[in-house]
PDB file of C-alpha atoms and ligand atoms in Angstrom:
ATOM      1  CA  UNK A   1     158.222  31.678 -44.225  1.00  0.00           C
ATOM      2  CA  UNK A   2     159.361  34.819 -46.002  1.00  0.00           C
ATOM      3  CA  UNK A   3     156.773  36.531 -48.153  1.00  0.00           C
ATOM      4  CA  UNK A   4     157.091  36.461 -51.909  1.00  0.00           C
ATOM      5  CA  UNK A   5     159.520  39.102 -53.057  1.00  0.00           C
ATOM      6  CA  UNK A   6     159.002  41.399 -56.005  1.00  0.00           C
ATOM      7  CA  UNK A   7     161.232  40.218 -58.846  1.00  0.00           C
ATOM      8  CA  UNK A   8     164.146  42.534 -59.457  1.00  0.00           C
ATOM      9  CA  UNK A   9     163.531  44.759 -62.478  1.00  0.00           C
ATOM     10  CA  UNK A  10     167.215  44.747 -63.354  1.00  0.00           C
ATOM     11  CA  UNK A  11     168.578  41.377 -64.303  1.00  0.00           C
ATOM     12  CA  UNK A  12     171.626  39.912 -65.959  1.00  0.00           C
ATOM     13  CA  UNK A  13     171.578  37.024 -68.440  1.00  0.00           C
ATOM     14  CA  UNK A  14     170.485  33.596 -67.169  1.00  0.00           C
ATOM     15  CA  UNK A  15     173.417  31.352 -66.221  1.00  0.00           C
ATOM     16  CA  UNK A  16     171.625  28.037 -66.766  1.00  0.00           C
ATOM     17  CA  UNK A  17     168.476  27.324 -68.774  1.00  0.00           C
ATOM     18  CA  UNK A  18     165.464  27.123 -66.440  1.00  0.00           C
ATOM     19  CA  UNK A  19     167.248  29.026 -63.680  1.00  0.00           C
ATOM     20  CA  UNK A  20     166.275  32.643 -63.054  1.00  0.00           C
ATOM     21  CA  UNK A  21     168.652  35.321 -64.289  1.00  0.00           C
ATOM     22  CA  UNK A  22     171.072  36.726 -61.760  1.00  0.00           C
ATOM     23  CA  UNK A  23     169.665  39.956 -60.320  1.00  0.00           C
ATOM     24  CA  UNK A  24     172.081  42.872 -60.176  1.00  0.00           C
ATOM     25  CA  UNK A  25     171.629  42.920 -56.398  1.00  0.00           C
ATOM     26  CA  UNK A  26     173.324  39.505 -56.227  1.00  0.00           C
ATOM     27  CA  UNK A  27     176.629  41.083 -57.254  1.00  0.00           C
ATOM     28  CA  UNK A  28     176.340  43.691 -54.486  1.00  0.00           C
ATOM     29  CA  UNK A  29     175.394  41.119 -51.886  1.00  0.00           C
ATOM     30  CA  UNK A  30     177.824  38.312 -52.807  1.00  0.00           C
ATOM     31  CA  UNK A  31     180.658  40.440 -54.227  1.00  0.00           C
ATOM     32  CA  UNK A  32     183.498  38.228 -55.438  1.00  0.00           C
ATOM     33  CA  UNK A  33     181.505  35.124 -54.464  1.00  0.00           C
ATOM     34  CA  UNK A  34     178.655  35.745 -56.922  1.00  0.00           C
ATOM     35  CA  UNK A  35     179.807  33.061 -59.382  1.00  0.00           C
ATOM     36  CA  UNK A  36     179.690  30.433 -56.633  1.00  0.00           C
ATOM     37  CA  UNK A  37     176.254  31.712 -55.641  1.00  0.00           C
ATOM     38  CA  UNK A  38     175.115  31.350 -59.272  1.00  0.00           C
ATOM     39  CA  UNK A  39     176.315  27.741 -59.276  1.00  0.00           C
ATOM     40  CA  UNK A  40     174.361  27.101 -56.066  1.00  0.00           C
ATOM     41  CA  UNK A  41     171.206  28.628 -57.567  1.00  0.00           C
ATOM     42  CA  UNK A  42     171.712  26.420 -60.631  1.00  0.00           C
ATOM     43  CA  UNK A  43     171.904  23.348 -58.355  1.00  0.00           C
ATOM     44  CA  UNK A  44     168.760  24.390 -56.490  1.00  0.00           C
ATOM     45  CA  UNK A  45     166.916  24.851 -59.787  1.00  0.00           C
ATOM     46  CA  UNK A  46     168.139  21.513 -61.108  1.00  0.00           C
ATOM     47  CA  UNK A  47     168.610  18.650 -58.610  1.00  0.00           C
ATOM     48  CA  UNK A  48     167.175  20.700 -55.713  1.00  0.00           C
ATOM     49  CA  UNK A  49     163.798  20.710 -57.463  1.00  0.00           C
ATOM     50  CA  UNK A  50     164.175  17.243 -59.015  1.00  0.00           C
ATOM     51  CA  UNK A  51     164.876  15.718 -55.571  1.00  0.00           C
ATOM     52  CA  UNK A  52     162.022  17.605 -53.906  1.00  0.00           C
ATOM     53  CA  UNK A  53     164.074  19.934 -51.675  1.00  0.00           C
ATOM     54  CA  UNK A  54     162.571  22.979 -53.340  1.00  0.00           C
ATOM     55  CA  UNK A  55     159.061  23.212 -54.773  1.00  0.00           C
ATOM     56  CA  UNK A  56     158.930  23.609 -58.568  1.00  0.00           C
ATOM     57  CA  UNK A  57     156.907  26.821 -58.179  1.00  0.00           C
ATOM     58  CA  UNK A  58     159.887  28.360 -56.401  1.00  0.00           C
ATOM     59  CA  UNK A  59     162.086  28.173 -59.507  1.00  0.00           C
ATOM     60  CA  UNK A  60     161.426  31.727 -60.761  1.00  0.00           C
ATOM     61  CA  UNK A  61     162.074  33.211 -57.316  1.00  0.00           C
ATOM     62  CA  UNK A  62     165.107  31.251 -56.197  1.00  0.00           C
ATOM     63  CA  UNK A  63     167.225  34.389 -56.014  1.00  0.00           C
ATOM     64  CA  UNK A  64     164.979  36.951 -54.341  1.00  0.00           C
ATOM     65  CA  UNK A  65     162.793  34.824 -52.124  1.00  0.00           C
ATOM     66  CA  UNK A  66     165.400  32.291 -51.103  1.00  0.00           C
ATOM     67  CA  UNK A  67     169.087  32.971 -51.745  1.00  0.00           C
ATOM     68  CA  UNK A  68     169.187  36.772 -51.394  1.00  0.00           C
ATOM     69  CA  UNK A  69     166.662  36.585 -48.559  1.00  0.00           C
ATOM     70  CA  UNK A  70     169.345  34.651 -46.653  1.00  0.00           C
ATOM     71  CA  UNK A  71     172.476  36.313 -48.045  1.00  0.00           C
ATOM     72  CA  UNK A  72     171.601  39.797 -46.794  1.00  0.00           C
ATOM     73  CA  UNK A  73     171.978  38.456 -43.241  1.00  0.00           C
ATOM     74  CA  UNK A  74     175.511  37.080 -43.822  1.00  0.00           C
ATOM     75  CA  UNK A  75     177.372  40.264 -42.753  1.00  0.00           C
ATOM     76  CA  UNK A  76     175.838  39.980 -39.269  1.00  0.00           C
ATOM     77  CA  UNK A  77     178.239  37.304 -37.980  1.00  0.00           C
ATOM     78  CA  UNK A  78     181.609  38.101 -36.379  1.00  0.00           C
ATOM     79  CA  UNK A  79     184.739  37.281 -38.359  1.00  0.00           C
ATOM     80  CA  UNK A  80     185.845  33.635 -38.359  1.00  0.00           C
ATOM     81  CA  UNK A  81     182.962  32.529 -36.163  1.00  0.00           C
ATOM     82  CA  UNK A  82     181.013  29.264 -36.092  1.00  0.00           C
ATOM     83  CA  UNK A  83     177.325  29.112 -37.016  1.00  0.00           C
ATOM     84  CA  UNK A  84     174.967  26.159 -36.493  1.00  0.00           C
ATOM     85  CA  UNK A  85     172.079  26.146 -38.980  1.00  0.00           C
ATOM     86  CA  UNK A  86     169.213  23.937 -37.832  1.00  0.00           C
ATOM     87  CA  UNK A  87     166.790  22.490 -40.384  1.00  0.00           C
ATOM     88  CA  UNK A  88     168.955  23.456 -43.353  1.00  0.00           C
ATOM     89  CA  UNK A  89     166.835  21.690 -45.982  1.00  0.00           C
ATOM     90  CA  UNK A  90     168.482  22.662 -49.269  1.00  0.00           C
ATOM     91  CA  UNK A  91     171.065  24.797 -47.464  1.00  0.00           C
ATOM     92  CA  UNK A  92     168.963  27.854 -46.642  1.00  0.00           C
ATOM     93  CA  UNK A  93     170.472  29.768 -45.001  1.00  0.00           C
ATOM     94  CA  UNK A  94     173.508  27.606 -44.080  1.00  0.00           C
ATOM     95  CA  UNK A  95     175.015  27.062 -47.518  1.00  0.00           C
ATOM     96  CA  UNK A  96     174.298  30.660 -48.513  1.00  0.00           C
ATOM     97  CA  UNK A  97     176.290  31.867 -45.496  1.00  0.00           C
ATOM     98  CA  UNK A  98     179.108  29.428 -46.300  1.00  0.00           C
ATOM     99  CA  UNK A  99     179.303  30.858 -49.837  1.00  0.00           C
ATOM    100  CA  UNK A 100     179.042  34.533 -48.881  1.00  0.00           C
ATOM    101  CA  UNK A 101     181.369  34.218 -45.852  1.00  0.00           C
ATOM    102  CA  UNK A 102     184.228  31.742 -46.393  1.00  0.00           C
ATOM    103  CA  UNK A 103     185.704  32.843 -43.040  1.00  0.00           C
ATOM    104  CA  UNK A 104     182.767  31.239 -41.179  1.00  0.00           C
ATOM    105  CA  UNK A 105     182.430  27.570 -40.238  1.00  0.00           C
ATOM    106  CA  UNK A 106     178.899  26.295 -40.867  1.00  0.00           C
ATOM    107  CA  UNK A 107     177.377  23.266 -39.158  1.00  0.00           C
ATOM    108  CA  UNK A 108     174.240  22.218 -41.056  1.00  0.00           C
ATOM    109  CA  UNK A 109     171.840  20.142 -38.942  1.00  0.00           C
ATOM    110  CA  UNK A 110     169.215  18.297 -40.974  1.00  0.00           C
ATOM    111  CA  UNK A 111     167.317  15.164 -39.849  1.00  0.00           C
ATOM    112  CA  UNK A 112     166.283  13.890 -43.286  1.00  0.00           C
ATOM    113  CA  UNK A 113     168.989  11.642 -44.752  1.00  0.00           C
ATOM    114  CA  UNK A 114     167.828  12.327 -48.315  1.00  0.00           C
ATOM    115  CA  UNK A 115     168.354  16.060 -47.804  1.00  0.00           C
ATOM    116  CA  UNK A 116     171.749  15.464 -46.189  1.00  0.00           C
ATOM    117  CA  UNK A 117     172.857  13.463 -49.225  1.00  0.00           C
ATOM    118  CA  UNK A 118     171.849  16.364 -51.460  1.00  0.00           C
ATOM    119  CA  UNK A 119     173.699  18.813 -49.195  1.00  0.00           C
ATOM    120  CA  UNK A 120     176.837  16.651 -49.273  1.00  0.00           C
ATOM    121  CA  UNK A 121     176.727  16.545 -53.063  1.00  0.00           C
ATOM    122  CA  UNK A 122     176.199  20.323 -53.239  1.00  0.00           C
ATOM    123  CA  UNK A 123     179.122  20.995 -50.887  1.00  0.00           C
ATOM    124  CA  UNK A 124     181.376  18.759 -53.013  1.00  0.00           C
ATOM    125  CA  UNK A 125     180.161  20.293 -56.273  1.00  0.00           C
ATOM    126  CA  UNK A 126     180.717  23.842 -54.998  1.00  0.00           C
ATOM    127  CA  UNK A 127     184.089  22.964 -53.443  1.00  0.00           C
ATOM    128  CA  UNK A 128     183.113  24.387 -50.046  1.00  0.00           C
ATOM    129  CA  UNK A 129     185.568  23.558 -47.266  1.00  0.00           C
ATOM    130  CA  UNK A 130     183.835  25.401 -44.411  1.00  0.00           C
ATOM    131  CA  UNK A 131     180.758  23.175 -44.007  1.00  0.00           C
ATOM    132  CA  UNK A 132     180.055  20.242 -41.661  1.00  0.00           C
ATOM    133  CA  UNK A 133     176.816  18.300 -42.181  1.00  0.00           C
ATOM    134  CA  UNK A 134     175.040  16.539 -39.305  1.00  0.00           C
ATOM    135  CA  UNK A 135     172.273  14.099 -40.210  1.00  0.00           C
ATOM    136  CA  UNK A 136     170.387  14.736 -36.970  1.00  0.00           C
ATOM    137  CA  UNK A 137     167.694  16.749 -35.283  1.00  0.00           C
ATOM    138  CA  UNK A 138     168.803  19.851 -33.411  1.00  0.00           C
ATOM    139  CA  UNK A 139     168.071  18.042 -30.133  1.00  0.00           C
ATOM    140  CA  UNK A 140     170.517  15.315 -31.229  1.00  0.00           C
ATOM    141  CA  UNK A 141     173.575  17.538 -31.601  1.00  0.00           C
ATOM    142  CA  UNK A 142     173.629  18.897 -28.055  1.00  0.00           C
ATOM    143  CA  UNK A 143     177.154  18.174 -26.824  1.00  0.00           C
ATOM    144  CA  UNK A 144     178.314  17.578 -30.420  1.00  0.00           C
ATOM    145  CA  UNK A 145     178.496  21.184 -31.564  1.00  0.00           C
ATOM    146  CA  UNK A 146     178.313  24.535 -29.822  1.00  0.00           C
ATOM    147  CA  UNK A 147     178.588  28.012 -31.294  1.00  0.00           C
ATOM    148  CA  UNK A 148     178.027  31.714 -30.687  1.00  0.00           C
ATOM    149  CA  UNK A 149     175.247  31.657 -33.327  1.00  0.00           C
ATOM    150  CA  UNK A 150     172.421  29.317 -34.246  1.00  0.00           C
ATOM    151  CA  UNK A 151     170.363  30.112 -37.335  1.00  0.00           C
ATOM    152  CA  UNK A 152     167.091  28.733 -38.691  1.00  0.00           C
ATOM    153  CA  UNK A 153     164.671  29.613 -41.452  1.00  0.00           C
ATOM    154  CA  UNK A 154     161.155  28.227 -41.917  1.00  0.00           C
ATOM    155  CA  UNK A 155     161.716  25.451 -39.380  1.00  0.00           C
ATOM    156  CA  UNK A 156     159.431  26.185 -36.389  1.00  0.00           C
ATOM    157  CA  UNK A 157     157.988  28.945 -34.251  1.00  0.00           C
ATOM    158  CA  UNK A 158     160.444  30.864 -32.139  1.00  0.00           C
ATOM    159  CA  UNK A 159     159.621  29.123 -28.830  1.00  0.00           C
ATOM    160  CA  UNK A 160     160.417  25.692 -30.321  1.00  0.00           C
ATOM    161  CA  UNK A 161     163.538  27.091 -31.982  1.00  0.00           C
ATOM    162  CA  UNK A 162     164.630  28.490 -28.629  1.00  0.00           C
ATOM    163  CA  UNK A 163     164.231  25.123 -26.900  1.00  0.00           C
ATOM    164  CA  UNK A 164     166.264  23.400 -29.593  1.00  0.00           C
ATOM    165  CA  UNK A 165     168.920  26.058 -30.080  1.00  0.00           C
ATOM    166  CA  UNK A 166     169.664  27.469 -26.614  1.00  0.00           C
ATOM    167  CA  UNK A 167     171.536  24.285 -25.504  1.00  0.00           C
ATOM    168  CA  UNK A 168     173.724  24.693 -28.612  1.00  0.00           C
ATOM    169  CA  UNK A 169     174.676  28.298 -27.851  1.00  0.00           C
ATOM    170  CA  UNK A 170     177.761  29.506 -26.055  1.00  0.00           C
ATOM    171  CA  UNK A 171     177.283  31.999 -23.217  1.00  0.00           C
ATOM    172  CA  UNK A 172     175.816  35.236 -24.610  1.00  0.00           C
ATOM    173  CA  UNK A 173     175.229  33.497 -27.948  1.00  0.00           C
ATOM    174  CA  UNK A 174     172.452  34.441 -30.337  1.00  0.00           C
ATOM    175  CA  UNK A 175     169.627  32.638 -32.059  1.00  0.00           C
ATOM    176  CA  UNK A 176     169.272  34.325 -35.469  1.00  0.00           C
ATOM    177  CA  UNK A 177     165.910  33.231 -36.897  1.00  0.00           C
ATOM    178  CA  UNK A 178     164.969  34.351 -40.409  1.00  0.00           C
ATOM    179  CA  UNK A 179     161.253  35.040 -40.325  1.00  0.00           C
ATOM    180  CA  UNK A 180     158.439  36.419 -42.447  1.00  0.00           C
ATOM    181  CA  UNK A 181     156.715  39.755 -42.156  1.00  0.00           C
ATOM    182  CA  UNK A 182     154.817  38.731 -38.980  1.00  0.00           C
ATOM    183  CA  UNK A 183     158.049  38.372 -36.979  1.00  0.00           C
ATOM    184  CA  UNK A 184     157.219  41.210 -34.604  1.00  0.00           C
ATOM    185  CA  UNK A 185     153.812  39.702 -33.814  1.00  0.00           C
ATOM    186  CA  UNK A 186     155.280  36.231 -33.206  1.00  0.00           C
ATOM    187  CA  UNK A 187     157.921  37.684 -30.925  1.00  0.00           C
ATOM    188  CA  UNK A 188     155.312  39.573 -28.893  1.00  0.00           C
ATOM    189  CA  UNK A 189     153.342  36.320 -28.434  1.00  0.00           C
ATOM    190  CA  UNK A 190     156.364  34.320 -27.286  1.00  0.00           C
ATOM    191  CA  UNK A 191     158.420  36.941 -25.438  1.00  0.00           C
ATOM    192  CA  UNK A 192     157.551  35.657 -21.940  1.00  0.00           C
ATOM    193  CA  UNK A 193     158.254  32.069 -22.899  1.00  0.00           C
ATOM    194  CA  UNK A 194     161.625  33.063 -24.405  1.00  0.00           C
ATOM    195  CA  UNK A 195     162.593  34.837 -21.185  1.00  0.00           C
ATOM    196  CA  UNK A 196     161.695  31.717 -19.173  1.00  0.00           C
ATOM    197  CA  UNK A 197     163.960  29.677 -21.424  1.00  0.00           C
ATOM    198  CA  UNK A 198     166.905  31.987 -20.768  1.00  0.00           C
ATOM    199  CA  UNK A 199     166.673  34.811 -23.329  1.00  0.00           C
ATOM    200  CA  UNK A 200     168.066  38.083 -21.999  1.00  0.00           C
ATOM    201  CA  UNK A 201     167.584  40.223 -25.105  1.00  0.00           C
ATOM    202  CA  UNK A 202     165.057  39.875 -27.925  1.00  0.00           C
ATOM    203  CA  UNK A 203     164.297  41.887 -31.039  1.00  0.00           C
ATOM    204  CA  UNK A 204     163.496  41.934 -34.730  1.00  0.00           C
ATOM    205  CA  UNK A 205     166.015  43.446 -37.158  1.00  0.00           C
ATOM    206  CA  UNK A 206     165.478  44.161 -40.837  1.00  0.00           C
ATOM    207  CA  UNK A 207     168.201  43.170 -43.319  1.00  0.00           C
ATOM    208  CA  UNK A 208     168.392  44.003 -47.020  1.00  0.00           C
ATOM    209  CA  UNK A 209     166.203  47.134 -47.149  1.00  0.00           C
ATOM    210  CA  UNK A 210     166.802  48.757 -50.524  1.00  0.00           C
ATOM    211  CA  UNK A 211     168.035  45.440 -51.953  1.00  0.00           C
ATOM    212  CA  UNK A 212     165.048  43.160 -51.429  1.00  0.00           C
ATOM    213  CA  UNK A 213     161.318  43.863 -51.437  1.00  0.00           C
ATOM    214  CA  UNK A 214     160.285  42.845 -48.852  1.00  0.00           C
ATOM    215  CA  UNK A 215     163.532  42.877 -46.852  1.00  0.00           C
ATOM    216  CA  UNK A 216     164.321  39.997 -44.489  1.00  0.00           C
ATOM    217  CA  UNK A 217     162.941  40.118 -40.954  1.00  0.00           C
ATOM    218  CA  UNK A 218     165.240  38.428 -38.466  1.00  0.00           C
ATOM    219  CA  UNK A 219     164.468  37.622 -34.860  1.00  0.00           C
ATOM    220  CA  UNK A 220     167.643  37.887 -32.835  1.00  0.00           C
ATOM    221  CA  UNK A 221     167.493  36.343 -29.380  1.00  0.00           C
ATOM    222  CA  UNK A 222     170.499  36.559 -27.069  1.00  0.00           C
ATOM    223  CA  UNK A 223     170.928  34.110 -24.213  1.00  0.00           C
ATOM    224  CA  UNK A 224     172.657  34.878 -20.949  1.00  0.00           C
ATOM    225  CA  UNK A 225     175.448  32.892 -19.441  1.00  0.00           C
ATOM    226  CA  UNK A 226     173.356  29.752 -18.914  1.00  0.00           C
ATOM    227  CA  UNK A 227     170.019  29.220 -20.744  1.00  0.00           C
ATOM    228  CA  UNK A 228     167.440  27.373 -18.617  1.00  0.00           C
ATOM    229  CA  UNK A 229     165.262  24.535 -19.919  1.00  0.00           C
ATOM    230  CA  UNK A 230     161.675  25.789 -19.719  1.00  0.00           C
ATOM    231  CA  UNK A 231     158.102  24.690 -20.202  1.00  0.00           C
ATOM    232  CA  UNK A 232     156.413  25.065 -23.584  1.00  0.00           C
ATOM    233  CA  UNK A 233     154.472  28.318 -23.924  1.00  0.00           C
ATOM    234  CA  UNK A 234     150.682  28.334 -23.515  1.00  0.00           C
ATOM    235  CA  UNK A 235     150.319  28.928 -27.262  1.00  0.00           C
ATOM    236  CA  UNK A 236     152.532  25.934 -28.028  1.00  0.00           C
ATOM    237  CA  UNK A 237     150.494  23.745 -25.644  1.00  0.00           C
ATOM    238  CA  UNK A 238     147.321  24.977 -27.365  1.00  0.00           C
ATOM    239  CA  UNK A 239     148.695  24.089 -30.794  1.00  0.00           C
ATOM    240  CA  UNK A 240     149.683  20.617 -29.590  1.00  0.00           C
ATOM    241  CA  UNK A 241     146.092  20.095 -28.405  1.00  0.00           C
ATOM    242  CA  UNK A 242     144.816  21.179 -31.823  1.00  0.00           C
ATOM    243  CA  UNK A 243     143.693  24.630 -30.665  1.00  0.00           C
ATOM    244  CA  UNK A 244     144.306  27.940 -32.317  1.00  0.00           C
ATOM    245  CA  UNK A 245     145.712  28.742 -35.719  1.00  0.00           C
ATOM    246  CA  UNK A 246     146.935  25.950 -37.944  1.00  0.00           C
ATOM    247  CA  UNK A 247     150.707  26.063 -38.250  1.00  0.00           C
ATOM    248  CA  UNK A 248     151.690  27.421 -41.638  1.00  0.00           C
ATOM    249  CA  UNK A 249     153.526  24.889 -43.784  1.00  0.00           C
ATOM    250  CA  UNK A 250     156.560  26.674 -45.175  1.00  0.00           C
ATOM    251  CA  UNK A 251     157.023  26.028 -48.868  1.00  0.00           C
ATOM    252  CA  UNK A 252     160.324  24.575 -49.994  1.00  0.00           C
TER     253      UNK A 252
HETATM  254  C1  LIG B 301     160.419  23.809 -44.311  1.00  0.00           C
HETATM  255  S1  LIG B 301     162.013  23.158 -44.244  1.00  0.00           S
HETATM  256  C2  LIG B 301     162.996  24.613 -44.337  1.00  0.00           C
HETATM  257  C3  LIG B 301     164.326  24.333 -44.936  1.00  0.00           C
HETATM  258  C4  LIG B 301     165.230  25.556 -45.093  1.00  0.00           C
HETATM  259  N1  LIG B 301     165.651  26.061 -43.809  1.00  0.00           N
HETATM  260  C5  LIG B 301     164.560  26.636 -45.924  1.00  0.00           C
HETATM  261  O1  LIG B 301     164.422  27.759 -45.454  1.00  0.00           O
HETATM  262  O2  LIG B 301     164.178  26.346 -47.069  1.00  0.00           O
HETATM  263  C6  LIG B 301     162.175  22.684 -42.533  1.00  0.00           C
HETATM  264  C7  LIG B 301     163.388  21.797 -42.302  1.00  0.00           C
HETATM  265  O3  LIG B 301     163.558  21.631 -40.903  1.00  0.00           O
HETATM  266  C8  LIG B 301     163.930  20.294 -40.666  1.00  0.00           C
HETATM  267  N2  LIG B 301     163.612  20.011 -39.252  1.00  0.00           N
HETATM  268  C9  LIG B 301     162.410  19.744 -38.713  1.00  0.00           C
HETATM  269  N3  LIG B 301     162.527  19.531 -37.378  1.00  0.00           N
HETATM  270  C10 LIG B 301     163.838  19.674 -37.073  1.00  0.00           C
HETATM  271  C11 LIG B 301     164.599  19.557 -35.868  1.00  0.00           C
HETATM  272  N4  LIG B 301     164.033  19.256 -34.700  1.00  0.00           N
HETATM  273  N5  LIG B 301     165.927  19.755 -35.935  1.00  0.00           N
HETATM  274  C12 LIG B 301     166.532  20.067 -37.112  1.00  0.00           C
HETATM  275  N6  LIG B 301     165.845  20.181 -38.270  1.00  0.00           N
HETATM  276  C13 LIG B 301     164.539  19.987 -38.255  1.00  0.00           C
HETATM  277  C14 LIG B 301     163.162  19.502 -41.706  1.00  0.00           C
HETATM  278  O4  LIG B 301     163.721  18.219 -41.959  1.00  0.00           O
HETATM  279  C15 LIG B 301     163.242  20.428 -42.907  1.00  0.00           C
HETATM  280  O5  LIG B 301     164.356  20.144 -43.729  1.00  0.00           O
END
C-alpha cells in the first residue's frame, strides 16, 4: 500500500463539502480532465466512503494518497491501448486511468459484487465510455480479456499478481503494479519466482517525483512471448503455512 503522502501546501477551493480541496498538482496531472477527476474524488468521498469502499480516515488524503498516486502513472501506457486492472476496488487505479486517458480502454476486474455495483454507478455518473467492468476474480477472466498491460494496486504481493496477470497478458506485455516504498525489497525477494513464471524483465520505476511526496513506486514486469505457469515462491508457501511476516492489510 502506498505510504501516506504529505498534503500539498498549495490548494484550490474545495469542490464539495467534506471532500479535500483540489491540489494544484491535480491540474498539471489531469490537464483538461481535472473537472472529471474532481467529480470522481467527490464520489469517493461521498458514496465511496458510505458504502465502505474507502475508509473514512482516507477522506483528507483522497487526492494525494489515492487519486494522484495513481494518475501520475497514466502517461506510461501506449496510445489507444487496453489495460486490465485487477482488484479495482473503488476504481484505483482503473477509473483514474480511464479519466486521465480517454484513449485507453480499461477492463476493471473486481470479485465483490457490491464494489462492482458502485463502480457501475460511478462510470454512469462520470459518463465514462471507455470502461468495462467484470465481476470476477482475475483467474476468472482468463480467455475473456487479454491486453498489453495489467495493473494492480494494493491487491497482493508481486508473485501472486504475476500468477494471476501473466495469463491475461499479450506477448511481451507488462504487469504494472503500483506499490509502496518497499517495492525494491519485494522485487528482490520474488525475482527468481517471477522469472520462473515467465518474466523476462523486471524493475521498479518512480512516477510523480516533484509532484507527490512520496512519489509512486511501480513494479514493471515484462513477460516474454509465452509466460509459463509456475510454482508458488518459497516465501508464498511460508506465508500460506502461517510463517514469516503477517501480510499487510492495505487500507481502503
Ligand atoms: C485492498 S483492495 C484495493 C483496491 C484498489 N486497487 C485500491 O488500491 O484501493 C483489494 C481488492 O482486490 C480484490 N481482489 C482480491 N483478490 C482478487 C483476485 N484474485 N482477483 C481480482 N481482484 C481481487 C478485492 O476484492 C479488493 O477489492
